[in-house]
Coordinates of C-alpha atoms and ligand atoms in Angstrom, one line a residue:
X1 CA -139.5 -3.9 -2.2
X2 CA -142.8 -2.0 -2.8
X3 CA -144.6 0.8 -4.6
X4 CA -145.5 3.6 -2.1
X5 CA -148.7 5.9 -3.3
X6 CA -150.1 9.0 -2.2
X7 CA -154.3 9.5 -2.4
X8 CA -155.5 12.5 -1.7
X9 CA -153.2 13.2 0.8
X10 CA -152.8 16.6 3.4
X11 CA -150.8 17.7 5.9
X12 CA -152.2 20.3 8.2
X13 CA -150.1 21.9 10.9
X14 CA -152.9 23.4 12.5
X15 CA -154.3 26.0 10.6
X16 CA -151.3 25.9 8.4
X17 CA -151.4 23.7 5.4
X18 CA -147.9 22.1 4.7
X19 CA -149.1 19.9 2.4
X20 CA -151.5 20.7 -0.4
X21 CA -153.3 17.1 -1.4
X22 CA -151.1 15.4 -3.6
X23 CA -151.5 12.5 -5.5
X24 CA -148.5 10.5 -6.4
X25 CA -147.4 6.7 -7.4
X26 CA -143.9 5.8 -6.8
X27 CA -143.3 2.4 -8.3
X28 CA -141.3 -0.6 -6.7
X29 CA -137.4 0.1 -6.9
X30 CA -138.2 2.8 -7.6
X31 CA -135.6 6.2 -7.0
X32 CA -137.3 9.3 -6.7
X33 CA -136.4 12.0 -5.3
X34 CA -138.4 15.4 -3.1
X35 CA -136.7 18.6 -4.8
X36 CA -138.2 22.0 -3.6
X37 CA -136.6 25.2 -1.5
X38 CA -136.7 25.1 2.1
X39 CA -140.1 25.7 3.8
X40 CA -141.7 23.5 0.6
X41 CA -143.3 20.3 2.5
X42 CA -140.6 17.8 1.5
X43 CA -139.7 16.6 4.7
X44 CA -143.2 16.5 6.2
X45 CA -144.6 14.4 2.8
X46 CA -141.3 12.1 3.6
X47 CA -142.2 11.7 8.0
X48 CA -145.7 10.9 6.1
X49 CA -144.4 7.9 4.9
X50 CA -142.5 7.1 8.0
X51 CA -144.9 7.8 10.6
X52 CA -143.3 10.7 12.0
X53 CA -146.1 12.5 11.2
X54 CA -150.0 12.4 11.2
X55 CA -151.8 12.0 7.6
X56 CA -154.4 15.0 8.7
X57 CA -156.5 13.4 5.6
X58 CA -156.1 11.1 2.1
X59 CA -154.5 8.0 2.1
X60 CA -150.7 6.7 1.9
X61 CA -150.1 2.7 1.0
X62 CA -147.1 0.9 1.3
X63 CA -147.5 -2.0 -1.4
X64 CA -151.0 -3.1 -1.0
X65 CA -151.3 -2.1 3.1
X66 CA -152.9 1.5 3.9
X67 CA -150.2 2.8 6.2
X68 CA -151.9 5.4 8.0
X69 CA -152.6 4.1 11.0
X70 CA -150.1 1.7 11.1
X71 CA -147.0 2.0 13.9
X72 CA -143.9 3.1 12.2
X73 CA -142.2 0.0 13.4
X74 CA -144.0 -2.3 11.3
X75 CA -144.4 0.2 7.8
X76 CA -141.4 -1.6 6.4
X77 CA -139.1 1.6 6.2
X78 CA -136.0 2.8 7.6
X79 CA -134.9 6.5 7.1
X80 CA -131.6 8.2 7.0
X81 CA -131.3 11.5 8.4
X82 CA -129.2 14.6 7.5
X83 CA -127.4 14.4 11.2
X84 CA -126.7 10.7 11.5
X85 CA -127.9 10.4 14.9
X86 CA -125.8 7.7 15.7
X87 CA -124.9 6.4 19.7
X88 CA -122.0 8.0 20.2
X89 CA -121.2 5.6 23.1
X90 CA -121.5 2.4 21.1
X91 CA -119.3 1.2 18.7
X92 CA -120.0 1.1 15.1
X93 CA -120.7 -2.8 15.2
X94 CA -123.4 -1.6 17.9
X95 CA -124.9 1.1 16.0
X96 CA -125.7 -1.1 13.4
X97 CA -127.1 -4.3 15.4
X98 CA -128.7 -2.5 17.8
X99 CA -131.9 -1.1 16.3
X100 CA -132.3 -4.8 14.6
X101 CA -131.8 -5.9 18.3
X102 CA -134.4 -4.2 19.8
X103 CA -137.2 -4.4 17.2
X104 CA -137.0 -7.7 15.5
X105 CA -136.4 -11.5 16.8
X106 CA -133.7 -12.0 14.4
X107 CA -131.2 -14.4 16.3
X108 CA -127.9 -12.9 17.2
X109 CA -125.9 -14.7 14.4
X110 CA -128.2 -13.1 11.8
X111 CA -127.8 -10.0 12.8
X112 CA -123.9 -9.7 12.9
X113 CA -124.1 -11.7 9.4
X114 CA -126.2 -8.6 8.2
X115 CA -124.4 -6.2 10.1
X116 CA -121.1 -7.6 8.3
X117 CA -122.1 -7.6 4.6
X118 CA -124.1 -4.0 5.0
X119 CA -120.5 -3.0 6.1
X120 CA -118.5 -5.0 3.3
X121 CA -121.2 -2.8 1.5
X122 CA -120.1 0.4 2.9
X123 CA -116.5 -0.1 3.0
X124 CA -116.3 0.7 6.8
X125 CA -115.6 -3.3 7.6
X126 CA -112.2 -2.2 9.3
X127 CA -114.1 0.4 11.8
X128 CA -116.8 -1.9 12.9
X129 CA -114.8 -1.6 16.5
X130 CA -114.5 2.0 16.4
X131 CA -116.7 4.7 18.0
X132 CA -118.2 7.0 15.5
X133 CA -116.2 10.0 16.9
X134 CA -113.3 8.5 15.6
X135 CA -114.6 8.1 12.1
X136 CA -114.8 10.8 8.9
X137 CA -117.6 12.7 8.5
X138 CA -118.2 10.1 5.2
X139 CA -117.7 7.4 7.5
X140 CA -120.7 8.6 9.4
X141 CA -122.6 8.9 6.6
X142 CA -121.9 5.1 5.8
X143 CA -123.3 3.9 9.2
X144 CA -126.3 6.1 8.8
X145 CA -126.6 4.3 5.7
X146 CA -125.9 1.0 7.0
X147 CA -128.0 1.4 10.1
X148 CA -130.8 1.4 7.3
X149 CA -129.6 -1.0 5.0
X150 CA -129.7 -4.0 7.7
X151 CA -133.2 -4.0 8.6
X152 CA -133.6 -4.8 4.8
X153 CA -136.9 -2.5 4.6
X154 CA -139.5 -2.3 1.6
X155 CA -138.8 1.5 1.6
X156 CA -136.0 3.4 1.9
X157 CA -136.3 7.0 3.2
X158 CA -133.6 9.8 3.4
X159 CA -133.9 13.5 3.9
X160 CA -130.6 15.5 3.1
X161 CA -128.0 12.3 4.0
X162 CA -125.4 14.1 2.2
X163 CA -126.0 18.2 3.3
X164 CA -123.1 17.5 6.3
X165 CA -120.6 16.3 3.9
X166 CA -118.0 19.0 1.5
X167 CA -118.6 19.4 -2.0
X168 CA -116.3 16.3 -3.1
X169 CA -117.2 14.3 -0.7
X170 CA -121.3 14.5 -1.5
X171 CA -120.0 13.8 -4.7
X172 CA -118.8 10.6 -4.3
X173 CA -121.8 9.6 -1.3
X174 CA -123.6 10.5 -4.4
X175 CA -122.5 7.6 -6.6
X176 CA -122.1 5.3 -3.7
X177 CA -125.9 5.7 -2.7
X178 CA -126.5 4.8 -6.5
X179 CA -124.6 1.7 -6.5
X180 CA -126.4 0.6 -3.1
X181 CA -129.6 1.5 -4.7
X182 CA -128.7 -0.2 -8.0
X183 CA -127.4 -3.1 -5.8
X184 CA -130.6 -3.4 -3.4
X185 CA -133.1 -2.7 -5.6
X186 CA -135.0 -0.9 -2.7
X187 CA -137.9 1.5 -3.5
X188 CA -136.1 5.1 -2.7
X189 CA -137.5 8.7 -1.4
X190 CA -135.1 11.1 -1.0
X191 CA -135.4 14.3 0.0
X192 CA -133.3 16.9 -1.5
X193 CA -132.7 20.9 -1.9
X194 CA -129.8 20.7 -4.2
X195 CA -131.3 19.8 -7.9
X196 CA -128.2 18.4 -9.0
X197 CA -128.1 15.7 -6.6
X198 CA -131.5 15.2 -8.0
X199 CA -130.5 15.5 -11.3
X200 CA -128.0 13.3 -11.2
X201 CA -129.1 10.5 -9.0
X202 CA -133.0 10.0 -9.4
X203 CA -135.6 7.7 -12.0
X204 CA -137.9 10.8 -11.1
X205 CA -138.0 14.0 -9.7
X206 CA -141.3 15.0 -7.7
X207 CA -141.2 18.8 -7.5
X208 CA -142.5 20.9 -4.5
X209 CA -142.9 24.3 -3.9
X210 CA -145.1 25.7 -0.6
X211 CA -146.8 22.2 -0.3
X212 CA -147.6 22.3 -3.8
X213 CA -146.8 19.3 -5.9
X214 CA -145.5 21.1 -9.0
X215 CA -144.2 18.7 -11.3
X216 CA -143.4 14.4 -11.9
X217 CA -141.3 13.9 -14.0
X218 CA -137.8 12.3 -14.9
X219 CA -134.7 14.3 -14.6
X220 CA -134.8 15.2 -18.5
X221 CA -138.8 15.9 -18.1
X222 CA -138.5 18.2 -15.3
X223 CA -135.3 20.1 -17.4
X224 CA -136.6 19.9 -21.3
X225 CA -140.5 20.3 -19.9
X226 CA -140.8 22.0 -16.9
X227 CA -144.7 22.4 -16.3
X228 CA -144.9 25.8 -14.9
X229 CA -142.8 29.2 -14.8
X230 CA -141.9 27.8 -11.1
X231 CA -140.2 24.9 -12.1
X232 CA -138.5 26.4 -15.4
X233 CA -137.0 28.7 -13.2
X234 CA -136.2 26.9 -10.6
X235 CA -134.3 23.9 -12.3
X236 CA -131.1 25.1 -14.0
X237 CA -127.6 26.9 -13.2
X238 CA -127.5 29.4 -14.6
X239 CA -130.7 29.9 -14.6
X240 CA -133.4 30.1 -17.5
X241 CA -133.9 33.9 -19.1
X242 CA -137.2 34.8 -19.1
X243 CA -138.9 37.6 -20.6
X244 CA -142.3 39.4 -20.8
X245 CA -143.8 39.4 -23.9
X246 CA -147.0 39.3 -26.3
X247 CA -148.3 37.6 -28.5
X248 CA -148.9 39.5 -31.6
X249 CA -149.9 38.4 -34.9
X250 CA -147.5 35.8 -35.9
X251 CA -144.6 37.2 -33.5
X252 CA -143.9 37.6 -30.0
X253 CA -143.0 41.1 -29.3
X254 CA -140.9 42.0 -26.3
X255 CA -139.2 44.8 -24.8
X256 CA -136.2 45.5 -27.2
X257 CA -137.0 42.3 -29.3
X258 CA -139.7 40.5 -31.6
X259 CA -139.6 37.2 -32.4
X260 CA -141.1 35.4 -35.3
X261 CA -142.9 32.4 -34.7
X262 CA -143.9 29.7 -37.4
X263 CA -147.7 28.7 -38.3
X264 CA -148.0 25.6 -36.3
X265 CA -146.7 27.6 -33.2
X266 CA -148.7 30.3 -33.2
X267 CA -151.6 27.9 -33.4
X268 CA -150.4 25.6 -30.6
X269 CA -150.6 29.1 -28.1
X270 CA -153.6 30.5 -29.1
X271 CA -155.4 27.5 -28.8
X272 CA -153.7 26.4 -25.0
X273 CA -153.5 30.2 -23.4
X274 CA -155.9 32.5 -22.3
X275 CA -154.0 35.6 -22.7
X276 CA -152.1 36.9 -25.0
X277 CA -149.4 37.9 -22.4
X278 CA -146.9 35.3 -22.3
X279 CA -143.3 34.4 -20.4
X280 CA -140.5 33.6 -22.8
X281 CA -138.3 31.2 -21.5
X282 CA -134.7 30.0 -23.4
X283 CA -132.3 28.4 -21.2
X284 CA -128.3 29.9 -21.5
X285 CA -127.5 26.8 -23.6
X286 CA -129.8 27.5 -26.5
X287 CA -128.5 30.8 -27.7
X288 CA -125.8 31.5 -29.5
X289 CA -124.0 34.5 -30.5
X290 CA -123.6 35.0 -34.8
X291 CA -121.0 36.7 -36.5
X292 CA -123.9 39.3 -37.8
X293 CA -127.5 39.8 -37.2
X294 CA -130.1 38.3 -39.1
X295 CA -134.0 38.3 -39.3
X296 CA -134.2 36.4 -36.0
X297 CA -131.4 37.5 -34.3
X298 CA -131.1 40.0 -30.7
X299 CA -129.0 42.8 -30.5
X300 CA -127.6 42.8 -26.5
X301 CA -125.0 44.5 -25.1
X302 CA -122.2 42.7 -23.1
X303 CA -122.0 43.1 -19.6
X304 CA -119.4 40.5 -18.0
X305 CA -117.6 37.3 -20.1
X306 CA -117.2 34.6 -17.5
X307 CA -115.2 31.6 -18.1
X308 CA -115.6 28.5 -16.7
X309 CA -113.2 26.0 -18.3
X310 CA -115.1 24.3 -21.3
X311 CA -117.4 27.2 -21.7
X312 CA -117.7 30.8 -21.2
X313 CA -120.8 32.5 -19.5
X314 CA -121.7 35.6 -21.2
X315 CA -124.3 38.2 -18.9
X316 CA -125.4 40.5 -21.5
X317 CA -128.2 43.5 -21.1
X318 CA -131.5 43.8 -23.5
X319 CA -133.6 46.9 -22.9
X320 CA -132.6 46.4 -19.5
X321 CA -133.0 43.0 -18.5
X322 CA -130.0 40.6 -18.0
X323 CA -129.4 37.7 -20.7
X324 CA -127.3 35.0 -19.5
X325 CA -125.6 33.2 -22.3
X326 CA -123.4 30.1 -22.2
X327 CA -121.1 29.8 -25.0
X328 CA -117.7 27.7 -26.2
X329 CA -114.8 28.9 -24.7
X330 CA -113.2 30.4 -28.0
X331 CA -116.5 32.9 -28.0
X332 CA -115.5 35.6 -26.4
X333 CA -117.1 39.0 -27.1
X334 CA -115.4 42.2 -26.0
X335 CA -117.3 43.9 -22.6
X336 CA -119.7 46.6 -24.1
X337 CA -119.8 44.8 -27.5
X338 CA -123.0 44.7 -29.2
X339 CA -123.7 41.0 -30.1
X340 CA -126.3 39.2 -31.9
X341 CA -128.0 36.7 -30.1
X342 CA -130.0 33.6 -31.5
X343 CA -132.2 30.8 -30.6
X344 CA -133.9 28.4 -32.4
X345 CA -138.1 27.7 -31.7
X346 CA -137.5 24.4 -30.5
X347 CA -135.9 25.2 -27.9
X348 CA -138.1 28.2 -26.9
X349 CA -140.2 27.9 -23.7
X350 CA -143.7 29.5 -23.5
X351 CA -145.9 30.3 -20.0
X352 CA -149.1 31.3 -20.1
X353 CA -148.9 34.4 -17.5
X354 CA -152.4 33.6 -15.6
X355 CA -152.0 30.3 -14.7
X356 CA -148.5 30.1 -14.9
X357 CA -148.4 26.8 -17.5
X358 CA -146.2 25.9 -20.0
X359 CA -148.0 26.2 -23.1
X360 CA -146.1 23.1 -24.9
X361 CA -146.5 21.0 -21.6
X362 CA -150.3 20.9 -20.5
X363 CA -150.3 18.2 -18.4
X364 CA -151.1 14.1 -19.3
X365 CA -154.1 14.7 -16.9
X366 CA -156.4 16.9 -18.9
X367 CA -156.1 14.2 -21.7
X368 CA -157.1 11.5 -19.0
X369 CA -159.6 13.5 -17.4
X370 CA -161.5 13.9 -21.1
X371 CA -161.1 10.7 -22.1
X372 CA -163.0 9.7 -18.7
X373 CA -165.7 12.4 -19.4
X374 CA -166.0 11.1 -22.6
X375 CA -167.1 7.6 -21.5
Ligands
LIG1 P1 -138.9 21.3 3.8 O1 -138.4 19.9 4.3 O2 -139.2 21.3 2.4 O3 -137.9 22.3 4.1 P2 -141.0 21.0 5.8 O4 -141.7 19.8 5.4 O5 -140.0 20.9 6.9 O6 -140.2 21.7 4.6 O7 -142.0 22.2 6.2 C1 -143.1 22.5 5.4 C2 -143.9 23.6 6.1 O8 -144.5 23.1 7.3 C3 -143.0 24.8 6.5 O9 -143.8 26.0 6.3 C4 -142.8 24.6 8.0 O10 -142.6 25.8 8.7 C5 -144.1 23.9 8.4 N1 -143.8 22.9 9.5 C6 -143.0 21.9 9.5 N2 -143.0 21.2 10.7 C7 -143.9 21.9 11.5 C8 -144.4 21.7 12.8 N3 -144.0 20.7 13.6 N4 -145.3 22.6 13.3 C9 -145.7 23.6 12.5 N5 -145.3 23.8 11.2 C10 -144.4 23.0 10.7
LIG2 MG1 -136.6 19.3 5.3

């Protein structure tokens, strides 16, 4: 087990930067998963670590050993792909001995003791005779992840092991990866497109978006915090509303709607924003539909009542921009009704328009950074 950290470091695929220098610690045992769309750097920053891929410049240690120029062999990693890339010709017993065969002097007898627990592990003890083509799709997945567990690495690194299998499926992989990892104890990257698996299965959540490191953060973080307008809107199904608005006097007045704030709020954004034009952020969640309007309430027009089992999803216009509200399932407005929609400050989100910030998030660094200046 060890910590893996990031200094500096940049990917350059030749005049194309795929990785913008990022600088990132993940602790030992650690879980953390690579979130971003496609296209955003995540695998490149994960064959990095492996040695699939040149550092073009910075640093990336592996406990206390700079890795960079050190053979992928002998980093103390083991990855698990998206396709399993297993030896369709061997069996599954061979598949999982055989990389520990060829790289390490491990006697025979340790080997097939490894071999045989990683499988206990796994569940697949039974198919250890079979060839993969005559295993599940999950199955597959298990060897994958077995071919890794056995050489026992300081790092584990995966990119999309679970995109190949159906919804259910992934599910369950999902809590099976999380009682290995629980189990092992083994430092963890994963890379990932689909936020719930990140959600749901990592310590913390390292958001990318064109090479750019975004955000750090644990799951709740990353959802009550986000750091920027990119991650507030991309974290969340449905997604987060966001409107344009502007900061005027002691409210914020947008298209349709104003918005009272209270003292201390209106002090916190003038005194973290540049501008006075601001985003507006409230996820689904926090609004609620009253009985009548008040002071602080929203008058929107219903567009579409969409159940989905414990709750409804209401999609509502104001002034032209779509609302997305979730609600319990007994609320249930009438299309075309005229309801009135609330939200409380707390839950409000605020971005600064130019630099794309969340007002009520700056980031630890700044602190940090003027604390050191200070000295
Ligand atoms: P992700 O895994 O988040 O989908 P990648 O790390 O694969 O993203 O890619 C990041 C960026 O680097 C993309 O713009 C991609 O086109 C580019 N890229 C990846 N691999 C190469 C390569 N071998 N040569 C040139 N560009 C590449
Ligand atoms: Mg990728």
């Amino acid at each position: 087990m060890s910590r893996v950290r990031f200094s500096d470091v940049e990917k350059m695929y030749g005049t194309i930067r795929a990785v913008e220098k990022i600088d990132l610690e993940i602790e030992d045992g650690e879980f953390v998963s690579l979130l971003g769309p496609s296209g955003s750097g995540k695998s490149t920053v994960l064959r990095m670590i492996a040695g699939l891929e040149d550092i073009t410049s910075g640093e990336i240690s592996i406990g206390d050993r700079v890795i960079n120029d050190i053979h992928p062999r002998n980093r103390g990693i083991a990855m698990v792909f998206q396709n399993y890339a297993l030896y369709p010709h061997m069996t599954v017993r061979d598949n999982l001995s055989y990389g520990l065969k060829l790289t390490s002097d491990l006697s025979n007898s340790t080997i097939a003791e490894r071999v045989e627990t990683a499988a206990e592990m796994l569940g697949i003890e039974d198919h250890l005779d079979k060839k993969p083509s005559g295993l599940s799709g999950g199955q597959q997945q298990r060897v994958a992840t077995g071919r890794a567990i056995v050489r026992e690495p300081e790092v584990f690194l995966m990119d999309e092991p679970l995109s190949n299998l159906d919804a259910k499926l992934k599910m369950h992989m999902r809590t099976e990866l999380q009682r290995i990892h629980d189990e092992l104890g083994t430092t963890t990257v994963y890379v990932t497109h689909d936020q719930e698996e990140a959600m749901t299965m990592s310590d913390r959540i390292v958001i990318l978006a064109e090479g750019v490191l975004q955000q750090v953060g644990t799951p709740d973080e990353i959802y009550n915090r986000p750091a920027n307008l990119f991650v507030a809107d991309f974290i969340g199904s449905p997604a987060m509303n966001l409107f344009d608005v502007r900061l005027d006097g002691a409210s914020l007045a947008g298209e349709g709607f104003e918005y009272k704030l209270s003292n201390g709020t209106v002090e916190t954004v003038r005194d973290s924003t540049t501008t006075s034009d601001l985003k507006l952020g409230v996820r689904p969640e926090d609004l609620s539909i009253l009985e009548s309007p008040t002071e602080q309430t929203i008058q929107a027009t219903v567009d579409v009542v969409e159940p989905v089992g414990s709750d409804n999803y209401i999609y509502a216009q104001l002034a032209g921009q779509e609302l997305t509200i979730r609600v319990p399932a007994d609320v249930k407005p009438g299309v075309g009704d005229t309801v009135s929609v609330q939200f409380d400050e707390d839950d409000i989100h605020l971005f600064d328009t130019e630099t794309e910030r969340n007002v009520f998030a700056q980031p630890e660094r700044t602190t940090t950074q003027t604390a050191e200046s200070a000295l």
